[in-house]
XYZ file of N, CA and C in Angstrom:
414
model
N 128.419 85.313 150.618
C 127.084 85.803 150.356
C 126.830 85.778 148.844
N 125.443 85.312 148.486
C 125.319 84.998 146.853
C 125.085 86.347 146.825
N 125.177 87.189 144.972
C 125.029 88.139 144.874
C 123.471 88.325 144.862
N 122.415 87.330 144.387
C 121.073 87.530 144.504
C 120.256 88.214 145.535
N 120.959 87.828 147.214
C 120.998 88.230 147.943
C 121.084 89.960 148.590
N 121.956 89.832 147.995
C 122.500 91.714 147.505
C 120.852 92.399 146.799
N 120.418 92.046 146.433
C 119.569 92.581 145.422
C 118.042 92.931 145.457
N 117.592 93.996 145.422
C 116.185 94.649 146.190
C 115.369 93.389 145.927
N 114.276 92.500 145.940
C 113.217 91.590 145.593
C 112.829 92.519 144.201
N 112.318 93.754 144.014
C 111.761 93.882 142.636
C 112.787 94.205 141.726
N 114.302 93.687 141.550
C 115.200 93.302 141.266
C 115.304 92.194 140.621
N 114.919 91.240 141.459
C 115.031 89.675 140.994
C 114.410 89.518 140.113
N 115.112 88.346 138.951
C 114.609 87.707 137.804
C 113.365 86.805 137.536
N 112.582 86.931 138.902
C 111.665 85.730 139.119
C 110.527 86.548 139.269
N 110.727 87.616 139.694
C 109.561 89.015 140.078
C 109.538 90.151 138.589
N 110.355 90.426 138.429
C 110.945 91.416 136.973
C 110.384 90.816 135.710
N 110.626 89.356 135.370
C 110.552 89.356 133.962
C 108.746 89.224 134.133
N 108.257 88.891 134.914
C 106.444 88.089 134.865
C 105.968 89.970 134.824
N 106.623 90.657 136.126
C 105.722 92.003 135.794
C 106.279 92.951 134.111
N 107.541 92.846 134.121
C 107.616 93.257 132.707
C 106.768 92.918 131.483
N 106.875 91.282 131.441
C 105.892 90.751 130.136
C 104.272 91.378 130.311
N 103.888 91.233 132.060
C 102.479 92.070 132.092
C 102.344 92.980 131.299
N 102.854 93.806 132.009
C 102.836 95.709 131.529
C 103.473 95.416 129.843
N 103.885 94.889 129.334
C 104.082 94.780 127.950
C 102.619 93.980 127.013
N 102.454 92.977 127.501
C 101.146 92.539 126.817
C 99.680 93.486 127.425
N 99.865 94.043 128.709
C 98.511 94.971 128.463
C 98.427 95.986 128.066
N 100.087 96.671 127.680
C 99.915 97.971 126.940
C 99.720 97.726 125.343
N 100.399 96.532 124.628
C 100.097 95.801 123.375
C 98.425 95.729 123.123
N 97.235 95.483 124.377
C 96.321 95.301 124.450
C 95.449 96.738 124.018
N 95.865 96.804 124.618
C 95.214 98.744 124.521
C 95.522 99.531 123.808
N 96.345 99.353 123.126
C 97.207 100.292 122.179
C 95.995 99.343 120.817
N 95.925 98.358 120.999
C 95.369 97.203 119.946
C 93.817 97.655 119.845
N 93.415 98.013 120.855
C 91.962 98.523 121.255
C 91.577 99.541 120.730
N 92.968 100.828 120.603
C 92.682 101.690 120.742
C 92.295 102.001 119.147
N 93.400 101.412 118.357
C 93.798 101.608 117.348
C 92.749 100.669 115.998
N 92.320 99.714 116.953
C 90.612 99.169 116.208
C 89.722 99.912 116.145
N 89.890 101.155 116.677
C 88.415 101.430 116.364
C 88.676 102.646 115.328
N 89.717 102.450 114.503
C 89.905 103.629 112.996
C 89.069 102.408 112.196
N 88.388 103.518 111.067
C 87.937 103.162 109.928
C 88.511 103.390 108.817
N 88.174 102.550 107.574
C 89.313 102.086 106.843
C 88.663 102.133 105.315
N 89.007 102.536 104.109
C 88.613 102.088 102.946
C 89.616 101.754 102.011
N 89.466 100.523 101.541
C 90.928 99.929 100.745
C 90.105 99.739 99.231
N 90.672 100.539 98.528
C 90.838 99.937 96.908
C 91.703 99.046 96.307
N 91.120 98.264 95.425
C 91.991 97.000 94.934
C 91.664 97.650 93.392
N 92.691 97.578 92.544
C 92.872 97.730 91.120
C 92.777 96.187 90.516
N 91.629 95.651 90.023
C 91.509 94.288 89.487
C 91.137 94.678 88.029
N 91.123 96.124 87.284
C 91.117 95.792 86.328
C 91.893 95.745 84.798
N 93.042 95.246 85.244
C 93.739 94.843 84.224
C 94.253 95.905 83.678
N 94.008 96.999 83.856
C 94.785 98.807 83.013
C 94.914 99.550 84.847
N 95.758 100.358 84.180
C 96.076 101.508 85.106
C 94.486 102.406 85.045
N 94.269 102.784 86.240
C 92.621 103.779 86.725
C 93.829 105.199 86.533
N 92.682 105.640 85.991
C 93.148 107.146 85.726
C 93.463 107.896 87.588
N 93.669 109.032 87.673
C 93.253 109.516 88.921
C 91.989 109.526 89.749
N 92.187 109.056 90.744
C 91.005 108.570 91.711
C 90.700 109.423 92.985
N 89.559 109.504 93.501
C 88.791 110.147 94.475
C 88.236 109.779 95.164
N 87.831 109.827 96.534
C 87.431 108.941 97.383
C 86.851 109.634 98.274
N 85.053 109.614 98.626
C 85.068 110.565 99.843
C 84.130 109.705 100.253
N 84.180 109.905 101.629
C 83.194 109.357 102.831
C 82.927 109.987 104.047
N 82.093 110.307 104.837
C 82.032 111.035 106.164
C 82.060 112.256 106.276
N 82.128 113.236 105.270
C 82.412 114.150 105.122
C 83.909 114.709 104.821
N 84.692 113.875 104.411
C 86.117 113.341 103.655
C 86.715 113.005 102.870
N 87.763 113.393 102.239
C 87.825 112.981 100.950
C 89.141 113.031 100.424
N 89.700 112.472 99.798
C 91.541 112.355 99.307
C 91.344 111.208 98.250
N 92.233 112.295 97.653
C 92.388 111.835 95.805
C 93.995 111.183 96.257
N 93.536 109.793 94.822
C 95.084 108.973 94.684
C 95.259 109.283 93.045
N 96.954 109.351 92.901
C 97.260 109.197 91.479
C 96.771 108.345 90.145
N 97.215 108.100 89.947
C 97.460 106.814 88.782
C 97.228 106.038 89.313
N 96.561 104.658 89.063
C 96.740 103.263 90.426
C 97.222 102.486 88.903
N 98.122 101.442 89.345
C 98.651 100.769 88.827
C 97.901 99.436 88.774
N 97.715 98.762 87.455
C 97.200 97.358 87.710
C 97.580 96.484 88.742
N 96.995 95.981 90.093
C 96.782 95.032 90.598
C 97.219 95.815 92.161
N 97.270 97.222 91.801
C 98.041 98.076 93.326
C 96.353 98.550 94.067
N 96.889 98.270 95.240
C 95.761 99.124 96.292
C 96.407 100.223 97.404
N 94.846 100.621 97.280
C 95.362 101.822 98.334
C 94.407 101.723 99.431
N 95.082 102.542 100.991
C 94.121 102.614 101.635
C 93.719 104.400 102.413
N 92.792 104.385 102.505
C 91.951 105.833 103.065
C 91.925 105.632 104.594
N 92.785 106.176 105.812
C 92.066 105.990 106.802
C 91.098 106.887 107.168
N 90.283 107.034 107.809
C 89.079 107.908 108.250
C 89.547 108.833 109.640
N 89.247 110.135 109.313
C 89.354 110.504 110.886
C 88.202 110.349 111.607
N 88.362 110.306 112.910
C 86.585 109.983 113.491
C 85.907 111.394 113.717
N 85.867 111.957 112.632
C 84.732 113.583 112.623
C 83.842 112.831 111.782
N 82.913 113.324 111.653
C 81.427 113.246 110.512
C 80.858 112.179 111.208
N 79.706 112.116 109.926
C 78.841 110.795 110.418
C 79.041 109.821 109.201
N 77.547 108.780 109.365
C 77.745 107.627 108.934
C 77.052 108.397 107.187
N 77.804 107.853 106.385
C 77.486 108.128 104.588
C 78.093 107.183 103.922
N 77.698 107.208 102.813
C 78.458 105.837 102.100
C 79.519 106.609 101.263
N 80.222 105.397 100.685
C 81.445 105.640 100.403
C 81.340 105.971 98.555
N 82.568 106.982 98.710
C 82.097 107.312 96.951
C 83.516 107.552 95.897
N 83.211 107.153 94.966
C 84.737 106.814 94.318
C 84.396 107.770 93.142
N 85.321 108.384 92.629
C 84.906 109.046 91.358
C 86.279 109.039 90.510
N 86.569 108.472 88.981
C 87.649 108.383 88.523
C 87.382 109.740 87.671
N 88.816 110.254 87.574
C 88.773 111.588 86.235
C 88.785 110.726 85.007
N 87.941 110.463 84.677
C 88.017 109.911 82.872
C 86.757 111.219 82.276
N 86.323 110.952 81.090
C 85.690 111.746 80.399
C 84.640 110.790 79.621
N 83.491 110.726 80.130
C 82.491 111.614 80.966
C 82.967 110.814 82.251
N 83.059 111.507 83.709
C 83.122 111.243 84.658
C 82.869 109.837 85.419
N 83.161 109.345 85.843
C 82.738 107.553 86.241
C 82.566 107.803 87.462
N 81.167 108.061 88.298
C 81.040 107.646 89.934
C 80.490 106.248 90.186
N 80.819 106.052 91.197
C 80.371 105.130 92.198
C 80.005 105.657 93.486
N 78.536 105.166 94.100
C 78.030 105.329 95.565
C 77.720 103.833 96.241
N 78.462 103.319 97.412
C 77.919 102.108 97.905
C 78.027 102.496 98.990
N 78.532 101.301 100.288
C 78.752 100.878 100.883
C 78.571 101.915 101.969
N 77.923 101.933 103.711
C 77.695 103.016 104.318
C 79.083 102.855 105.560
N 79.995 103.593 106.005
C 81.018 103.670 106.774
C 80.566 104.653 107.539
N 80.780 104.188 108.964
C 81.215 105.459 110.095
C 82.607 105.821 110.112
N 82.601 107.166 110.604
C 84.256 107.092 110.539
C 84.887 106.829 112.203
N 84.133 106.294 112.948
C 85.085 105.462 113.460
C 83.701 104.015 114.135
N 84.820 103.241 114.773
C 84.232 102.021 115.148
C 84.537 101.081 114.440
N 85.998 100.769 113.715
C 86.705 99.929 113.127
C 85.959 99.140 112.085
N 85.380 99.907 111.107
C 85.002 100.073 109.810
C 85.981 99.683 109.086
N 86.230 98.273 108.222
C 87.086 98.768 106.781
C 86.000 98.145 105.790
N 86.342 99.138 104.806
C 85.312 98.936 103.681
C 86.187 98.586 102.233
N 86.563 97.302 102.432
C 87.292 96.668 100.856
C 86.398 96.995 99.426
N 87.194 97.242 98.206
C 86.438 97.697 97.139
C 87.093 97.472 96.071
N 86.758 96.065 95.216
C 87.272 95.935 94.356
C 86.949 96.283 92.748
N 87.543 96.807 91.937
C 87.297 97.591 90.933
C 87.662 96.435 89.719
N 86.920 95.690 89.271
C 86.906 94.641 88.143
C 86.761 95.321 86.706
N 86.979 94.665 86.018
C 86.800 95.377 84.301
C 84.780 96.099 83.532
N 85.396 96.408 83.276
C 84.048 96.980 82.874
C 83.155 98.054 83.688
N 83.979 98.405 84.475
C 83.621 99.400 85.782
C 82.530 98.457 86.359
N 83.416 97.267 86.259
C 82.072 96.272 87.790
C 82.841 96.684 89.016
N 82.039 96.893 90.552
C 82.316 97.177 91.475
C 82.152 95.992 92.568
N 82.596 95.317 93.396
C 82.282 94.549 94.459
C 83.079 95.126 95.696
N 81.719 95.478 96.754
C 82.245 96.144 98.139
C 81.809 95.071 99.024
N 82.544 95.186 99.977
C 82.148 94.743 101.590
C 82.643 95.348 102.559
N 81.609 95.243 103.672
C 82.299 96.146 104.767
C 82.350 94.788 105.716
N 83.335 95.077 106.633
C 84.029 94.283 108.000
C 84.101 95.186 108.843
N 83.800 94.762 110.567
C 83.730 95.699 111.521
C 85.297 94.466 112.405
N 86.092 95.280 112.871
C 87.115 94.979 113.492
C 86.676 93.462 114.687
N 87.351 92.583 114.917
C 86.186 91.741 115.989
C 86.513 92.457 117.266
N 87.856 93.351 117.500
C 87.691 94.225 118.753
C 86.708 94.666 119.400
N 86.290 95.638 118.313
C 85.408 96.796 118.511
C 83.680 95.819 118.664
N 83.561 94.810 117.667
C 82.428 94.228 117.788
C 82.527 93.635 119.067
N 83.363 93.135 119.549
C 83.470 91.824 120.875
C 83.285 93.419 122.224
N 84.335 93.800 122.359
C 83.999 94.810 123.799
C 84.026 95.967 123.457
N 83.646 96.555 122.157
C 82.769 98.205 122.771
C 81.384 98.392 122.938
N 81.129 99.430 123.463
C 79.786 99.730 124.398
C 79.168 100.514 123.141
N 78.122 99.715 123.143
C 76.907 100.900 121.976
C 76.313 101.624 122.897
């Protein structure tokens, strides 16, 4: 008697590995789904000196970063409380340096890139996840 034989059907290597890979790529799926729809704000340091201490609020949110190092970024995730406001950067220098742009929800897979060039030039864009754009329900 082969040992295959011996062996329950949802046992076998021909039934096991196809439902395993399932249940592995649709929990990969959903977990992928789930996790698109955080919102996001990333700073890029493009200008050539270290930014003094930095501030960041959006949505009713807000968390300060250290020192940023020339050419280092950081990122803010959003919790999904508040509403939709734009995003606001404020460095501690003397007199104060704000910035107001770009409008973020805090959730619906929002990231809002923000690059900080010399001369306190600012260039933002926002990107919506293609998850969240392709199958969530407005």
């Amino acid at each position: 008697m082969k040992p295959n034989q011996l062996r329950p059907w949802w046992l076998r290597k021909r039934i096991l590995f196809p439902l395993v890979l399932l249940a592995g790529v649709t929990s990969a799926g959903v977990m992928a789904f789930i996790n698109s729809n955080t919102s996001t704000i990333v700073i890029y340091n493009e200008t050539g000196n270290p930014l003094p201490p930095l501030l960041v609020r959006a949505c009713g949110q807000e968390r300060g970063f250290p020192t940023l190092a020339e050419r280092e970024s950081v990122q803010f995730a959003l919790k999904p409380s508040g509403g939709e406001t734009p995003v606001q950067l404020e460095l501690a220098t003397d007199p104060a340096w704000k910035w107001e742009g770009e409008l973020i929800k805090p959730h619906g897979g929002y990231r809002v890139s923000i690059r900080l060039w010399p001369d306190r030039q600012v260039e933002a864009y926002t990107e919506i996840s293609w998850l969240q754009r392709t199958f969530s329900v407005k």
